[in-house]
Amino acid sequence: MEINYVYAKKRSEFGRQCTFTDKNAEMIVEIPPDGEFLRKFAQMNPIDKGIQCSQEMSEHEANTGRYRLETRGMNHTEGGWPKDVNPQEHDQVARYRKKVEKEDIYIATVYKLGIIMEHCIKQNNALNIYENYFDDLDCCASEDSSSARTINVLKDMNEYKRSVAYISWYTEGPTKLAVAYCNTDFQSSQSLVNDSYIWDLMNPNRPELILKPVSPLVCIEYNPKDSHTLIGGGVITGQLAF
């Protein structure tokens, strides 16, 4: 079934036809400026300001006392010959040496140097560098072979499996250990859970304590003075969490 509705309207009800003509500009309204607003106007200079989204950190460097060291060397070459002696001529050198060796100052100098040289030789001979101190030890290797076996399996409670970044044993005995879990893949989208755990080896099914840092821990350590507390953990962002 088709339903139609016919609506009729006369041409006279449409209004008159629009006719446009050229005309000079006409001032309709004029609003002069307010001097009071002009005196209150202040021009603002543009300001550039930089921001950074990373977390604020502090850096400190320390170094021990520095000692000034210098290296000195001495190169001794045979020389200092008189002008009339040619060091390349062996006969002239031999005649000049015989002449010098007969002088009294030469004998006194050699005697003084001999005393110093004898003292150094005695110091060198005081320690036998070739002495064998372990003659009575058996050089044969031990027949005991090393082995390992699995006692407990501590599984990560996270849906996305992460690698273990650090392990710290309980200071009073091998009964507990703190484990830091961290996904070190670059720009990984699976690091949705930052939890690390403290495990009791007697109950490997569930962790004894769940640590919830703001970012994944890459290292963790027990307090050596108080075994019931953790001294802190290193966060992947470079911060230290206590």
XYZ file of N, CA and C in Angstrom:
726
model
N 0.862 -1.190 0.000
C 0.000 0.000 0.000
C 0.892 1.232 0.000
N 0.679 2.085 -0.968
C 1.494 3.291 -1.120
C 0.734 4.490 -0.603
N 1.374 5.265 0.269
C 0.750 6.445 0.870
C 1.437 7.671 0.297
N 0.710 8.576 -0.273
C 1.231 9.825 -0.847
C 0.542 10.995 -0.189
N 1.293 12.084 -0.096
C 0.734 13.331 0.429
C 1.216 14.455 -0.464
N 0.305 15.176 -1.001
C 0.609 16.246 -1.948
C 0.430 17.571 -1.245
N 1.494 18.403 -1.300
C 1.451 19.716 -0.647
C 1.672 20.751 -1.742
N 0.791 21.717 -1.838
C 0.836 22.754 -2.877
C 1.047 24.110 -2.234
N 1.911 24.961 -2.894
C 2.200 26.297 -2.397
C 2.243 27.246 -3.579
N 1.628 28.383 -3.411
C 1.555 29.339 -4.494
C 2.887 30.035 -4.706
N 3.118 30.505 -5.955
C 4.367 31.211 -6.272
C 4.463 32.529 -5.526
N 3.366 33.150 -5.238
C 3.377 34.439 -4.538
C 3.838 34.303 -3.096
N 3.734 33.099 -2.561
C 4.167 32.886 -1.185
C 5.673 32.652 -1.071
N 6.361 32.494 -2.213
C 7.808 32.286 -2.177
C 8.578 33.561 -1.857
N 7.976 34.732 -1.997
C 8.671 36.002 -1.815
C 9.158 36.538 -3.145
N 9.654 37.780 -3.092
C 10.129 38.399 -4.318
C 11.512 37.883 -4.689
N 11.786 38.028 -5.968
C 13.081 37.580 -6.472
C 14.172 38.540 -6.009
N 15.341 37.971 -5.632
C 16.466 38.800 -5.168
C 17.160 39.406 -6.370
N 17.316 40.713 -6.336
C 18.041 41.428 -7.395
C 19.134 42.246 -6.735
N 20.386 42.058 -7.143
C 21.540 42.724 -6.568
C 22.015 43.827 -7.495
N 22.397 44.977 -6.888
C 22.898 46.119 -7.654
C 24.159 46.643 -6.999
N 25.045 47.277 -7.748
C 26.270 47.890 -7.234
C 25.931 49.135 -6.443
N 26.703 49.325 -5.328
C 26.412 50.443 -4.438
C 27.685 50.843 -3.715
N 27.877 52.114 -3.390
C 29.059 52.574 -2.652
C 28.998 52.097 -1.195
N 30.202 52.118 -0.548
C 30.276 51.691 0.844
C 29.467 52.618 1.725
N 28.847 52.024 2.733
C 27.972 52.780 3.619
C 28.377 52.489 5.061
N 28.596 53.551 5.860
C 28.933 53.422 7.279
C 27.664 53.116 8.057
N 27.659 51.978 8.670
C 26.482 51.575 9.439
C 26.648 51.972 10.901
N 27.794 51.657 11.520
C 28.041 51.988 12.909
C 29.526 52.271 13.081
N 29.888 53.137 13.972
C 31.278 53.505 14.262
C 31.483 53.494 15.771
N 32.440 52.690 16.237
C 32.724 52.568 17.672
C 34.163 53.053 17.884
N 34.368 54.204 18.454
C 35.746 54.717 18.677
C 36.443 53.917 19.784
N 37.782 53.838 19.766
C 38.512 53.105 20.821
C 38.392 53.779 22.170
N 38.388 52.956 23.222
C 38.273 53.440 24.594
C 39.684 53.656 25.150
N 40.011 54.855 25.530
C 41.334 55.161 26.055
C 41.636 54.459 27.366
N 40.613 54.162 28.167
C 40.819 53.475 29.444
C 41.331 52.056 29.213
N 40.783 51.376 28.220
C 41.272 50.032 27.882
C 42.692 50.071 27.328
N 43.012 51.142 26.598
C 44.352 51.263 26.034
C 45.414 51.402 27.115
N 45.089 52.125 28.178
C 46.051 52.264 29.273
C 46.241 50.967 30.054
N 45.242 50.114 30.097
C 45.343 48.834 30.795
C 45.988 47.726 29.946
N 46.202 47.980 28.673
C 46.759 46.954 27.788
C 48.246 46.751 28.095
N 48.669 45.525 28.219
C 50.074 45.179 28.480
C 50.470 44.100 27.482
N 51.497 44.391 26.724
C 51.961 43.435 25.726
C 52.846 42.383 26.400
N 52.549 41.114 26.182
C 53.285 39.997 26.772
C 54.304 39.492 25.768
N 55.565 39.478 26.214
C 56.616 38.931 25.360
C 56.539 37.402 25.379
N 56.821 36.761 24.265
C 56.799 35.274 24.267
C 57.897 34.706 25.146
N 57.569 33.630 25.859
C 58.496 32.975 26.792
C 58.670 31.533 26.338
N 59.945 31.112 26.199
C 60.270 29.719 25.852
C 60.659 28.974 27.118
N 60.051 27.830 27.335
C 60.321 27.022 28.510
C 60.382 25.564 28.096
N 61.463 24.892 28.521
C 61.620 23.483 28.199
C 61.224 22.590 29.369
N 60.641 21.459 29.068
C 60.235 20.490 30.087
C 60.776 19.128 29.689
N 60.861 18.253 30.659
C 61.346 16.900 30.443
C 60.473 15.932 31.210
N 60.145 14.817 30.551
C 59.218 13.855 31.155
C 59.914 12.856 32.073
N 61.240 12.757 32.009
C 61.944 11.773 32.825
C 61.963 12.194 34.289
N 62.215 11.247 35.170
C 62.231 11.516 36.597
C 63.512 12.240 36.992
N 63.385 13.131 37.955
C 64.532 13.895 38.421
C 65.441 13.008 39.271
N 66.719 13.109 39.019
C 67.705 12.326 39.751
C 68.867 13.237 40.133
N 69.623 12.780 41.114
C 70.816 13.499 41.549
C 72.036 12.624 41.318
N 73.153 13.253 41.051
C 74.387 12.537 40.769
C 75.492 13.092 41.661
N 76.267 12.193 42.228
C 77.356 12.592 43.111
C 78.569 11.719 42.819
N 79.705 12.327 42.749
C 80.949 11.607 42.492
C 81.912 11.850 43.649
N 82.627 10.799 44.006
C 83.618 10.887 45.074
C 84.864 10.142 44.637
N 85.987 10.632 45.079
C 87.248 10.002 44.709
C 88.196 10.105 45.899
N 89.072 9.130 46.028
C 90.044 9.149 47.108
C 91.133 10.182 46.815
N 91.964 10.399 47.811
C 93.059 11.345 47.645
C 94.000 10.939 46.525
N 94.370 11.879 45.723
C 95.203 11.596 44.569
C 96.648 11.983 44.874
N 97.539 11.130 44.446
C 98.968 11.348 44.633
C 99.597 11.671 43.281
N 100.465 12.611 43.307
C 101.136 13.016 42.087
C 102.297 12.060 41.818
N 102.249 11.447 40.679
C 103.264 10.482 40.288
C 104.002 11.009 39.060
N 105.235 10.629 38.963
C 106.021 11.008 37.796
C 106.977 9.867 37.462
N 107.255 9.749 36.223
C 108.141 8.698 35.731
C 109.449 9.329 35.273
N 110.531 8.784 35.786
C 111.854 9.285 35.423
C 112.677 8.140 34.845
N 113.479 8.485 33.909
C 114.342 7.487 33.288
C 115.745 8.053 33.098
N 116.659 7.153 32.937
C 118.048 7.557 32.748
C 118.650 6.686 31.642
N 119.261 7.312 30.715
C 119.904 6.614 29.609
C 121.406 6.889 29.685
N 122.148 5.847 29.943
C 123.594 5.997 30.086
C 124.271 5.493 28.808
N 124.988 6.363 28.165
C 125.783 6.008 26.987
C 127.222 6.452 27.207
N 128.093 5.700 26.644
C 129.514 6.027 26.793
C 129.825 7.273 25.975
N 130.316 8.271 26.618
C 130.599 9.526 25.913
C 131.401 10.474 26.785
N 131.373 11.722 26.428
C 132.137 12.723 27.171
C 133.643 12.642 26.939
N 134.013 12.273 25.743
C 135.435 12.143 25.448
C 136.037 13.514 25.119
N 137.298 13.669 25.391
C 137.951 14.937 25.008
C 137.944 15.126 23.491
N 138.259 16.341 23.082
C 138.240 16.645 21.662
C 139.301 15.868 20.881
N 140.452 15.635 21.522
C 141.529 14.958 20.809
C 141.388 13.441 20.791
N 140.327 12.904 21.360
C 140.106 11.457 21.391
C 138.883 11.144 20.536
N 139.062 10.306 19.571
C 137.971 9.853 18.699
C 137.403 8.558 19.271
N 136.123 8.557 19.751
C 135.576 7.332 20.356
C 135.424 6.185 19.360
N 135.525 6.472 18.081
C 135.426 5.404 17.092
C 136.742 4.650 16.906
N 137.858 5.272 17.373
C 139.162 4.636 17.269
C 139.450 3.881 18.559
N 139.550 2.557 18.484
C 139.732 1.742 19.683
C 141.109 1.987 20.319
N 142.126 2.262 19.538
C 143.455 2.492 20.109
C 143.479 3.757 20.952
N 142.880 4.840 20.456
C 142.850 6.083 21.224
C 142.043 5.934 22.507
N 140.925 5.194 22.410
C 140.081 4.980 23.606
C 140.834 4.156 24.645
N 141.551 3.117 24.207
C 142.291 2.263 25.145
C 143.405 3.046 25.822
N 144.132 3.899 25.074
C 145.213 4.681 25.684
C 144.657 5.690 26.693
N 143.514 6.292 26.375
C 142.938 7.271 27.296
C 142.412 6.588 28.562
N 141.830 5.395 28.439
C 141.344 4.669 29.617
C 142.489 4.288 30.536
N 143.597 3.835 29.990
C 144.746 3.494 30.829
C 145.261 4.713 31.576
N 145.227 5.858 30.913
C 145.684 7.095 31.556
C 144.775 7.471 32.717
N 143.431 7.345 32.497
C 142.467 7.725 33.545
C 142.508 6.744 34.707
N 142.689 5.448 34.420
C 142.678 4.441 35.472
C 143.861 4.582 36.429
N 144.904 5.282 36.039
C 146.051 5.488 36.916
C 145.852 6.670 37.874
N 144.822 7.457 37.660
C 144.574 8.619 38.515
C 143.954 8.177 39.834
N 144.253 8.945 40.901
C 143.750 8.610 42.244
C 142.226 8.795 42.352
N 141.679 9.804 41.697
C 140.240 10.070 41.795
C 139.420 8.939 41.167
N 140.000 8.278 40.161
C 139.307 7.155 39.530
C 139.178 5.984 40.502
N 140.266 5.721 41.232
C 140.247 4.609 42.184
C 139.239 4.874 43.311
N 139.207 6.124 43.806
C 138.269 6.463 44.888
C 136.813 6.375 44.420
N 136.567 6.794 43.178
C 135.197 6.740 42.649
C 134.722 5.311 42.477
N 135.582 4.450 41.948
C 135.212 3.045 41.772
C 134.958 2.371 43.110
N 135.745 2.747 44.137
C 135.553 2.156 45.464
C 134.182 2.542 46.037
N 133.787 3.815 45.892
C 132.484 4.234 46.398
C 131.344 3.536 45.648
N 131.485 3.457 44.334
C 130.435 2.783 43.559
C 130.373 1.290 43.872
N 131.516 0.686 44.190
C 131.529 -0.727 44.535
C 130.766 -1.017 45.809
N 130.839 -0.112 46.790
C 130.093 -0.292 48.042
C 128.581 -0.268 47.783
N 128.136 0.684 46.957
C 126.700 0.779 46.638
C 126.240 -0.453 45.863
N 127.071 -0.892 44.919
C 126.702 -2.056 44.118
C 126.642 -3.316 44.975
N 127.560 -3.458 45.913
C 127.563 -4.628 46.782
C 126.309 -4.664 47.653
N 125.862 -3.485 48.138
C 124.653 -3.412 48.953
C 123.422 -3.847 48.134
N 123.330 -3.413 46.896
C 122.193 -3.798 46.050
C 122.221 -5.294 45.742
N 123.397 -5.852 45.531
C 123.492 -7.282 45.239
C 123.058 -8.105 46.441
N 123.457 -7.688 47.642
C 123.041 -8.414 48.843
C 121.522 -8.346 49.035
N 120.917 -7.200 48.729
C 119.455 -7.113 48.815
C 118.777 -8.043 47.820
N 119.338 -8.147 46.660
C 118.746 -9.003 45.627
C 118.880 -10.483 45.978
N 119.974 -10.842 46.636
C 120.206 -12.236 46.994
C 119.500 -12.654 48.284
N 118.882 -11.679 48.997
C 118.225 -12.011 50.267
C 116.967 -12.856 50.042
N 116.359 -12.782 48.856
C 115.145 -13.524 48.557
C 115.414 -14.454 47.388
N 115.134 -15.726 47.623
C 115.315 -16.722 46.588
C 114.027 -16.822 45.779
N 114.036 -16.243 44.607
C 112.819 -16.230 43.798
C 112.546 -17.572 43.137
N 113.508 -18.476 43.165
C 113.326 -19.785 42.551
C 112.995 -20.869 43.579
N 112.771 -20.486 44.836
C 112.487 -21.481 45.866
C 111.083 -22.043 45.690
N 110.949 -23.319 45.853
C 109.655 -23.991 45.742
C 109.108 -24.226 47.149
N 107.986 -23.590 47.452
C 107.424 -23.663 48.799
C 106.424 -24.805 48.950
N 106.082 -25.487 47.887
C 105.008 -26.476 47.950
C 105.501 -27.827 47.432
N 106.613 -28.281 47.959
C 107.137 -29.582 47.532
C 106.308 -30.748 48.063
N 105.661 -30.569 49.230
C 104.953 -31.669 49.867
C 103.508 -31.814 49.401
N 103.056 -30.966 48.462
C 101.672 -31.033 48.013
C 101.535 -32.053 46.894
N 100.387 -32.713 46.910
C 100.103 -33.701 45.877
C 99.576 -32.988 44.647
N 100.217 -33.182 43.544
C 99.830 -32.481 42.326
C 98.679 -33.161 41.610
N 98.300 -34.327 42.057
C 97.227 -35.047 41.377
C 95.890 -34.367 41.664
N 95.029 -34.375 40.684
C 93.708 -33.759 40.832
C 92.810 -34.615 41.719
N 91.868 -33.961 42.355
C 90.945 -34.665 43.231
C 90.015 -35.558 42.410
N 89.723 -36.726 42.957
C 88.854 -37.668 42.256
C 87.377 -37.390 42.498
N 87.070 -36.464 43.424
C 85.676 -36.145 43.698
C 85.120 -35.332 42.543
N 84.003 -35.755 42.004
C 83.369 -35.045 40.897
C 82.242 -34.165 41.440
N 82.099 -32.997 40.843
C 81.054 -32.057 41.256
C 79.736 -32.445 40.611
N 78.668 -32.204 41.342
C 77.336 -32.526 40.823
C 76.339 -31.515 41.369
N 75.196 -31.429 40.731
C 74.127 -30.524 41.145
C 72.799 -31.230 40.965
N 71.845 -30.875 41.814
C 70.511 -31.462 41.721
C 69.463 -30.413 42.070
N 68.297 -30.572 41.543
C 67.201 -29.626 41.740
C 66.452 -29.983 43.015
N 66.356 -29.007 43.930
C 65.638 -29.221 45.190
C 64.237 -28.625 45.108
N 64.145 -27.347 44.720
C 62.855 -26.678 44.596
C 62.843 -25.872 43.304
N 61.646 -25.634 42.801
C 61.444 -24.795 41.621
C 60.594 -23.606 42.048
N 61.153 -22.405 41.955
C 60.460 -21.177 42.332
C 59.993 -20.494 41.057
N 58.700 -20.578 40.782
C 58.162 -20.055 39.542
C 57.694 -18.614 39.716
N 57.867 -17.844 38.647
C 57.394 -16.460 38.640
C 55.869 -16.466 38.596
N 55.234 -15.653 39.464
C 53.778 -15.586 39.532
C 53.186 -14.714 38.435
N 54.028 -14.023 37.672
C 53.551 -13.126 36.635
C 53.103 -13.926 35.413
N 52.122 -13.390 34.694
C 51.630 -14.060 33.486
C 52.709 -14.064 32.412
N 53.393 -12.916 32.259
C 54.486 -12.836 31.303
C 55.777 -13.234 32.020
N 56.404 -14.265 31.543
C 57.588 -14.785 32.207
C 58.750 -13.795 32.077
N 59.389 -13.538 33.193
C 60.533 -12.621 33.249
C 61.763 -13.369 33.727
N 62.899 -12.794 33.430
C 64.151 -13.400 33.860
C 64.525 -12.888 35.250
N 65.300 -13.691 35.971
C 65.784 -13.305 37.295
C 66.994 -12.407 37.118
N 66.913 -11.197 37.670
C 68.003 -10.230 37.524
C 69.002 -10.310 38.678
N 68.546 -10.684 39.891
C 69.465 -10.688 41.039
C 68.872 -11.570 42.130
N 69.755 -12.197 42.910
C 69.363 -13.056 44.029
C 70.183 -12.663 45.249
N 69.516 -12.502 46.395
C 70.187 -12.202 47.658
C 69.736 -13.216 48.694
N 70.696 -13.958 49.284
C 70.380 -14.976 50.288
C 70.166 -14.340 51.651
N 69.353 -15.004 52.430
C 69.081 -14.596 53.811
C 70.381 -14.672 54.610
N 70.656 -13.630 55.400
C 71.958 -13.524 56.060
C 72.141 -14.538 57.187
N 71.067 -15.045 57.766
C 71.181 -15.968 58.895
C 71.140 -17.433 58.476
N 71.114 -17.703 57.209
C 71.103 -19.092 56.766
C 70.428 -19.223 55.418
N 70.697 -20.334 54.730
C 70.113 -20.536 53.393
C 68.677 -21.039 53.457
N 67.820 -20.308 54.147
C 66.418 -20.703 54.257
C 65.503 -19.809 53.441
N 65.928 -18.588 53.163
C 65.132 -17.650 52.393
C 66.053 -16.960 51.381
N 65.416 -16.419 50.362
C 66.169 -15.627 49.407
C 65.240 -14.619 48.761
N 65.793 -13.430 48.503
C 65.066 -12.359 47.813
C 65.474 -12.372 46.349
N 64.464 -12.380 45.479
C 64.697 -12.507 44.036
C 64.105 -11.283 43.352
N 64.937 -10.616 42.533
C 64.490 -9.474 41.736
C 64.230 -9.943 40.314
N 63.002 -9.713 39.839
C 62.611 -10.090 38.483
C 62.556 -8.831 37.625
N 63.060 -8.933 36.394
C 63.074 -7.763 35.519
C 63.162 -8.242 34.078
N 62.382 -7.611 33.231
C 62.452 -7.870 31.790
C 63.355 -6.801 31.190
N 64.546 -7.191 30.812
C 65.546 -6.223 30.341
C 65.487 -5.994 28.838
N 64.477 -6.526 28.155
C 64.357 -6.266 26.725
C 64.057 -4.799 26.485
N 64.666 -4.229 25.471
C 64.520 -2.795 25.202
C 63.097 -2.488 24.749
N 62.457 -1.524 25.427
C 61.111 -1.049 25.111
C 60.111 -2.201 25.039
N 60.221 -3.101 25.992
C 59.309 -4.235 26.023
C 57.969 -3.800 26.589
N 56.880 -4.275 25.997
C 55.533 -3.929 26.459
C 54.988 -4.938 27.453
N 55.779 -5.949 27.837
C 55.302 -6.977 28.747
C 55.628 -6.674 30.208
N 56.336 -5.565 30.470
C 56.701 -5.245 31.852
C 55.537 -4.539 32.525
N 54.398 -5.226 32.589
C 53.209 -4.649 33.200
C 53.191 -4.883 34.696
N 53.922 -5.864 35.176
C 53.976 -6.193 36.600
C 55.404 -5.995 37.082
N 55.575 -5.215 38.142
C 56.895 -4.907 38.684
C 57.208 -5.688 39.951
N 56.453 -6.732 40.243
C 56.602 -7.436 41.513
C 57.909 -8.219 41.562
N 58.513 -8.207 42.747
C 59.618 -9.102 43.084
C 59.226 -9.846 44.361
N 59.891 -10.979 44.635
C 59.415 -11.854 45.695
C 60.537 -12.211 46.671
N 60.099 -12.542 47.893
C 60.949 -13.168 48.899
C 60.411 -14.576 49.107
N 61.254 -15.570 48.815
C 60.826 -16.969 48.861
C 61.345 -17.652 50.117
N 60.493 -18.506 50.661
C 60.873 -19.419 51.730
C 61.070 -20.789 51.086
N 62.289 -21.339 51.197
C 62.588 -22.593 50.518
C 61.777 -23.760 51.049
N 61.216 -23.635 52.243
C 60.356 -24.697 52.766
C 58.960 -24.656 52.152
N 58.596 -23.538 51.524
C 57.286 -23.404 50.885
C 57.492 -22.788 49.499
N 57.868 -23.588 48.517
C 58.170 -23.040 47.193
C 56.945 -22.781 46.330
N 55.752 -23.078 46.816
C 54.557 -22.906 45.989
C 54.139 -21.450 45.876
N 54.276 -20.690 46.946
C 53.894 -19.279 46.944
C 54.983 -18.477 47.637
N 55.220 -17.259 47.188
C 56.250 -16.433 47.849
C 55.806 -16.008 49.236
N 56.784 -15.847 50.115
C 56.480 -15.404 51.476
C 56.079 -13.932 51.508
N 56.663 -13.125 50.643
C 56.380 -11.690 50.617
C 56.503 -11.210 49.175
N 55.587 -10.344 48.774
C 55.597 -9.757 47.431
C 56.005 -8.294 47.550
N 57.055 -7.922 46.848
C 57.521 -6.533 46.818
C 56.927 -5.844 45.598
N 56.390 -4.656 45.784
C 55.731 -3.921 44.704
C 56.416 -2.563 44.513
N 57.535 -2.533 43.808
C 58.192 -1.250 43.537
C 57.494 -0.509 42.403
N 57.868 0.758 42.219
C 57.276 1.569 41.151
C 57.796 1.154 39.786
N 58.986 0.569 39.743
C 59.592 0.086 38.508
C 60.259 -1.251 38.795
N 60.536 -2.045 37.762
C 61.164 -3.350 38.008
C 62.527 -3.219 38.671
N 62.824 -4.152 39.585
C 64.103 -4.171 40.287
C 65.109 -4.984 39.487
N 66.317 -4.430 39.390
C 67.408 -5.158 38.732
C 68.382 -5.738 39.747
N 68.329 -5.296 40.996
C 69.149 -5.879 42.055
C 68.457 -5.649 43.383
N 68.781 -6.497 44.360
C 68.169 -6.433 45.679
C 69.163 -7.028 46.674
N 69.138 -6.539 47.918
C 70.135 -7.000 48.885
C 69.537 -6.953 50.280
N 69.866 -7.993 51.095
C 69.460 -8.019 52.498
C 70.356 -7.100 53.317
N 69.799 -6.564 54.389
C 70.573 -5.731 55.305
C 71.498 -6.633 56.123
N 72.818 -6.471 56.042
C 73.714 -7.364 56.778
C 73.631 -7.182 58.290
N 73.155 -6.024 58.769
C 73.044 -5.783 60.209
C 71.696 -6.211 60.768
N 70.677 -6.211 59.935
C 69.341 -6.625 60.361
C 68.788 -7.540 59.282
N 68.766 -8.845 59.584
C 68.379 -9.821 58.573
C 66.895 -9.783 58.243
N 66.085 -9.090 59.041
C 64.650 -9.049 58.802
C 64.245 -7.911 57.873
N 65.183 -7.116 57.432
C 64.880 -6.001 56.546
C 65.786 -6.067 55.322
N 65.325 -5.395 54.273
C 66.112 -5.273 53.051
C 66.780 -3.918 53.032
N 68.026 -3.894 52.656
C 68.740 -2.621 52.628
C 68.313 -1.775 51.443
N 67.804 -2.398 50.397
C 67.320 -1.630 49.251
C 67.453 -2.429 47.978
N 66.950 -1.820 46.914
C 67.004 -2.448 45.602
C 67.242 -1.414 44.540
N 67.929 -1.815 43.484
C 68.190 -0.927 42.369
C 67.097 -1.049 41.329
N 66.513 0.091 40.956
C 65.409 0.128 39.997
C 65.983 0.286 38.600
N 65.260 -0.196 37.598
C 65.737 -0.156 36.219
C 65.875 1.268 35.709
N 65.191 2.229 36.353
C 65.302 3.628 35.946
C 66.556 4.302 36.487
N 67.365 3.583 37.264
C 68.567 4.158 37.834
C 68.396 4.663 39.250
N 67.231 4.523 39.837
C 66.969 4.978 41.195
C 67.242 3.862 42.201
N 67.269 4.231 43.470
C 67.487 3.289 44.563
C 66.260 3.284 45.450
N 65.667 2.120 45.636
C 64.455 1.971 46.444
C 64.822 1.333 47.771
N 64.374 1.950 48.878
C 64.629 1.436 50.221
C 63.383 0.757 50.759
